XYZ file of C-alpha atoms in Angstrom:
322
model
C 31.574 -29.473 -58.289
C 28.106 -28.235 -57.481
C 29.141 -27.947 -53.826
C 31.999 -25.645 -54.768
C 29.744 -23.402 -56.796
C 27.220 -23.265 -53.979
C 29.846 -22.170 -51.447
C 31.289 -19.650 -53.882
C 27.951 -18.001 -54.623
C 27.074 -17.857 -50.917
C 30.446 -16.280 -50.171
C 30.004 -13.734 -52.939
C 26.656 -12.650 -51.510
C 28.302 -12.323 -48.110
C 31.049 -10.116 -49.585
C 28.484 -7.769 -51.146
C 26.530 -7.605 -47.887
C 29.683 -6.762 -45.927
C 30.664 -3.938 -48.270
C 27.211 -2.377 -48.492
C 25.957 -2.801 -44.919
C 28.677 -3.565 -42.412
C 31.133 -1.180 -43.988
C 28.738 1.775 -43.742
C 29.107 2.498 -39.992
C 32.892 2.344 -40.347
C 32.823 4.835 -43.216
C 30.464 7.148 -41.306
C 32.750 6.946 -38.278
C 35.735 7.891 -40.405
C 33.903 10.885 -41.913
C 32.863 12.070 -38.433
C 36.475 11.732 -37.271
C 37.744 13.815 -40.196
C 35.180 16.538 -39.516
C 36.104 16.559 -35.823
C 39.814 16.704 -36.646
C 39.292 19.656 -39.001
C 37.453 21.511 -36.237
C 40.093 20.787 -33.598
C 42.997 21.810 -35.830
C 42.688 24.246 -38.784
C 45.893 22.858 -40.282
C 44.469 19.330 -40.533
C 42.892 19.872 -43.964
C 46.012 21.422 -45.449
C 47.007 19.374 -48.538
C 50.530 18.900 -47.203
C 49.177 17.375 -44.002
C 46.683 15.134 -45.811
C 49.347 13.761 -48.139
C 51.574 13.246 -45.128
C 48.842 11.144 -43.507
C 48.589 8.999 -46.639
C 52.333 8.467 -46.622
C 52.345 7.566 -42.948
C 49.481 5.066 -43.124
C 50.707 3.362 -46.298
C 53.084 0.933 -44.559
C 50.553 -0.121 -41.942
C 47.780 -0.424 -44.511
C 49.847 -2.613 -46.852
C 50.805 -4.932 -43.997
C 47.173 -4.939 -42.843
C 46.027 -6.074 -46.294
C 48.097 -9.241 -45.899
C 46.798 -9.581 -42.348
C 43.240 -9.344 -43.706
C 43.746 -12.405 -45.907
C 45.181 -14.313 -42.944
C 42.419 -13.307 -40.522
C 39.716 -14.124 -43.080
C 40.877 -17.752 -42.817
C 40.542 -17.592 -39.027
C 44.291 -17.203 -38.506
C 46.594 -14.496 -37.189
C 50.123 -13.338 -38.061
C 52.121 -11.884 -35.172
C 55.391 -12.048 -37.096
C 54.784 -9.211 -39.560
C 56.832 -6.569 -37.723
C 59.804 -8.906 -37.324
C 59.608 -9.954 -40.971
C 59.829 -6.271 -41.935
C 62.909 -5.943 -39.709
C 64.656 -8.992 -41.185
C 63.833 -8.012 -44.750
C 64.962 -4.413 -44.160
C 68.333 -5.595 -42.854
C 68.861 -7.867 -45.875
C 67.697 -5.150 -48.284
C 70.123 -2.653 -46.731
C 72.943 -5.212 -46.877
C 72.235 -5.849 -50.551
C 72.516 -2.128 -51.224
C 75.608 -1.909 -49.051
C 77.244 -4.581 -51.194
C 76.438 -2.637 -54.367
C 73.646 -4.815 -55.753
C 71.289 -3.137 -58.210
C 67.765 -2.120 -57.296
C 66.085 -5.043 -59.076
C 68.092 -7.665 -57.193
C 67.532 -5.774 -53.937
C 63.764 -5.773 -54.465
C 63.803 -9.532 -55.183
C 65.744 -10.108 -51.947
C 63.207 -8.099 -49.966
C 60.161 -9.806 -51.460
C 61.830 -13.223 -51.290
C 62.680 -12.826 -47.614
C 59.089 -11.948 -46.793
C 57.688 -14.757 -48.938
C 60.024 -17.315 -47.342
C 58.998 -16.290 -43.819
C 55.330 -16.454 -44.821
C 55.855 -19.864 -46.424
C 57.506 -21.066 -43.219
C 54.510 -19.912 -41.185
C 52.009 -21.454 -43.577
C 53.875 -24.765 -43.837
C 54.087 -25.266 -40.075
C 50.481 -24.183 -39.472
C 49.023 -26.335 -42.241
C 51.210 -29.439 -41.982
C 51.708 -29.637 -38.230
C 48.189 -28.371 -37.414
C 49.514 -25.894 -34.852
C 47.741 -22.731 -33.761
C 48.696 -19.699 -35.917
C 49.128 -17.620 -32.758
C 51.890 -19.916 -31.449
C 53.634 -20.434 -34.797
C 53.749 -16.761 -35.766
C 54.755 -15.779 -32.227
C 57.753 -18.106 -32.598
C 58.520 -16.714 -36.060
C 58.319 -13.199 -34.636
C 61.154 -14.028 -32.238
C 63.184 -16.021 -34.772
C 63.029 -13.370 -37.517
C 63.872 -10.553 -35.099
C 66.775 -12.606 -33.739
C 68.172 -13.188 -37.233
C 67.827 -9.467 -37.954
C 70.021 -8.697 -34.925
C 72.524 -11.445 -35.764
C 72.938 -10.389 -39.398
C 73.217 -6.690 -38.606
C 75.220 -7.113 -35.435
C 72.598 -4.990 -33.742
C 73.687 -1.922 -35.712
C 72.030 0.169 -38.449
C 73.091 -0.707 -41.995
C 73.545 2.244 -44.320
C 74.871 2.785 -47.839
C 71.573 3.058 -49.728
C 71.998 4.299 -53.311
C 70.148 7.320 -54.696
C 68.653 5.137 -57.441
C 67.111 2.861 -54.844
C 65.728 5.760 -52.827
C 63.512 6.756 -55.773
C 61.371 3.712 -54.960
C 59.906 5.494 -51.927
C 60.691 9.188 -52.292
C 59.215 10.052 -55.679
C 55.725 11.376 -56.474
C 53.020 10.715 -59.035
C 51.384 14.096 -59.346
C 50.801 15.327 -55.794
C 50.630 11.796 -54.369
C 53.697 10.364 -52.619
C 54.634 7.056 -54.223
C 54.019 4.985 -51.026
C 50.382 6.135 -51.118
C 50.165 5.044 -54.761
C 51.503 1.598 -53.821
C 48.881 1.382 -51.098
C 46.041 2.281 -53.458
C 47.172 -0.207 -56.117
C 47.490 -3.022 -53.563
C 44.058 -2.236 -52.110
C 42.439 -2.249 -55.560
C 44.105 -5.527 -56.614
C 43.236 -7.194 -53.298
C 39.634 -5.997 -53.547
C 39.342 -7.506 -57.021
C 40.838 -10.791 -55.833
C 38.513 -11.050 -52.831
C 35.315 -10.094 -54.643
C 35.812 -11.233 -58.233
C 37.823 -14.471 -58.085
C 37.339 -17.983 -56.762
C 40.599 -17.552 -54.827
C 39.125 -14.648 -52.903
C 35.750 -16.277 -52.325
C 37.511 -19.369 -51.011
C 38.921 -17.333 -48.124
C 35.445 -16.359 -46.980
C 34.323 -19.975 -47.278
C 37.315 -21.242 -45.268
C 36.832 -18.659 -42.536
C 33.100 -19.265 -42.420
C 33.324 -23.049 -42.129
C 36.662 -24.674 -42.883
C 35.392 -28.246 -42.856
C 32.466 -27.426 -45.172
C 34.855 -25.661 -47.548
C 37.139 -28.711 -47.529
C 34.274 -31.103 -48.220
C 33.101 -28.909 -51.106
C 36.443 -29.345 -52.836
C 38.243 -26.150 -51.784
C 41.984 -26.716 -51.314
C 41.960 -25.316 -47.801
C 45.609 -26.014 -46.943
C 46.826 -24.366 -50.143
C 44.785 -21.210 -49.672
C 45.731 -20.876 -46.008
C 49.414 -21.238 -46.900
C 49.078 -18.652 -49.672
C 47.545 -16.196 -47.203
C 50.688 -16.315 -45.045
C 52.947 -16.103 -48.097
C 51.068 -13.019 -49.262
C 51.316 -11.508 -45.787
C 55.062 -12.119 -45.750
C 55.587 -10.727 -49.255
C 53.746 -7.526 -48.398
C 55.952 -7.203 -45.304
C 58.977 -7.573 -47.572
C 57.571 -4.899 -49.862
C 57.071 -2.543 -46.928
C 60.648 -3.218 -45.813
C 61.853 -2.156 -49.264
C 59.954 1.126 -49.142
C 61.012 1.852 -45.555
C 64.704 1.327 -46.300
C 64.429 3.425 -49.457
C 62.775 6.228 -47.498
C 64.880 6.330 -44.322
C 68.112 5.138 -46.069
C 68.918 2.633 -43.343
C 68.054 -0.939 -42.381
C 67.704 -1.641 -38.658
C 66.767 -4.710 -36.620
C 64.497 -2.551 -34.429
C 62.266 -1.546 -37.354
C 58.705 -2.838 -37.142
C 58.397 -3.263 -33.389
C 54.705 -3.330 -32.519
C 53.618 -3.100 -36.149
C 51.695 -6.358 -35.839
C 49.401 -4.655 -33.323
C 48.802 -1.692 -35.636
C 48.016 -4.033 -38.539
C 45.611 -6.127 -36.478
C 43.995 -2.935 -35.184
C 43.419 -1.646 -38.725
C 41.879 -4.968 -39.772
C 39.599 -5.235 -36.732
C 38.525 -1.585 -36.810
C 37.772 -2.125 -40.488
C 35.179 -4.752 -39.621
C 37.005 -8.011 -40.311
C 36.033 -10.643 -37.765
C 38.866 -12.264 -35.791
C 36.999 -15.568 -36.092
C 37.309 -15.374 -39.888
C 34.922 -15.412 -42.824
C 33.761 -11.793 -42.560
C 35.519 -8.612 -43.679
C 37.396 -7.074 -46.571
C 40.244 -4.794 -47.594
C 38.125 -1.658 -48.051
C 37.299 -1.796 -44.365
C 40.980 -2.390 -43.631
C 41.884 0.738 -45.591
C 39.371 2.785 -43.604
C 40.653 1.252 -40.379
C 44.231 2.235 -41.241
C 43.095 5.743 -42.152
C 41.218 6.072 -38.858
C 44.382 5.176 -36.944
C 46.420 7.551 -39.104
C 44.021 10.458 -38.643
C 43.894 9.882 -34.886
C 47.680 9.811 -34.631
C 47.956 12.927 -36.789
C 45.434 14.976 -34.849
C 47.007 13.920 -31.541
C 50.371 15.129 -32.846
C 48.899 18.405 -34.087
C 47.388 18.946 -30.635
C 50.683 17.980 -28.937
C 49.062 15.123 -27.028
C 51.537 12.772 -25.347
C 52.474 9.547 -27.141
C 51.590 7.667 -23.959
C 48.060 9.054 -24.042
C 47.857 8.058 -27.698
C 48.672 4.461 -26.723
C 45.786 4.455 -24.254
C 43.341 5.777 -26.855
C 44.534 3.250 -29.436
C 44.033 0.420 -26.967
C 40.515 1.599 -26.142
C 39.637 1.856 -29.844
C 40.895 -1.673 -30.495
C 38.929 -3.024 -27.535
C 35.728 -1.312 -28.682
C 36.224 -2.626 -32.224
C 36.759 -6.181 -30.992
C 33.699 -5.994 -28.731
C 31.597 -4.696 -31.623
C 32.907 -7.474 -33.879
C 32.159 -10.117 -31.231
C 28.629 -8.801 -30.819
C 27.991 -8.996 -34.574
C 29.370 -12.534 -34.778
C 27.103 -13.699 -31.965
């Protein structure tokens, strides 16, 4: 028992250090980016545009929160975009068949959780690399999405269901509210609970965490389940907003989620990072995309810039780890 407490306290100190020190350059970079964006485009700071940015980044940020838990354990989840696609198709079908909103939400969350459980079970029990397992799940889930939908959009979303993603709380669009709530809850879990501290211990030294009594396999599995559930939640909000479920939804979203996590300071080797950094990383990507659009910069050029930013973030993370 004393070993567990020792690991937990060490992990807690690491969390505090990450938030206070490593997160500072990321925050400063974000502030500089916002100032630069406001100079380049006068319309950037318009409230309508700022709320639009929050709405746009909410899906990526929520998925990236789940990805943060996975990466903290030293894993990776390449299946998130395909899970969103599969869940969105099933959510749209449920609405098409006249099911009420509650049942539809359960179907969406359940689909994501099942896919995450599948990933976690194979990774933990068969001791396979997360990259290979989630790459396979990415193809399987996307394939099922095409099979179930017949490769066609599924419509018939009720007005009652649409409220889930189209309403407002004050001036804030409801997807932004979901994002904030999920960030706050995840932050509390990672910094105030043994569950959260265990993820830092596992990512820092999995064998040491196991020897200290941490149920490593359980926590790693739960990370993938959480990642899948958040993908299911995003699928629900996407279908409610665009009123259609499509098997092509979510293509490339795994790259955006990983980018947000890495830019936010979470190490790809695990054990270092946090959801506040992930939020800032998602906002940085959102602000960049928004300012590029305001300046009418080609989407192809945007891809190049995003790739460069990811590369720089990974190189910076590697340098810190060494």
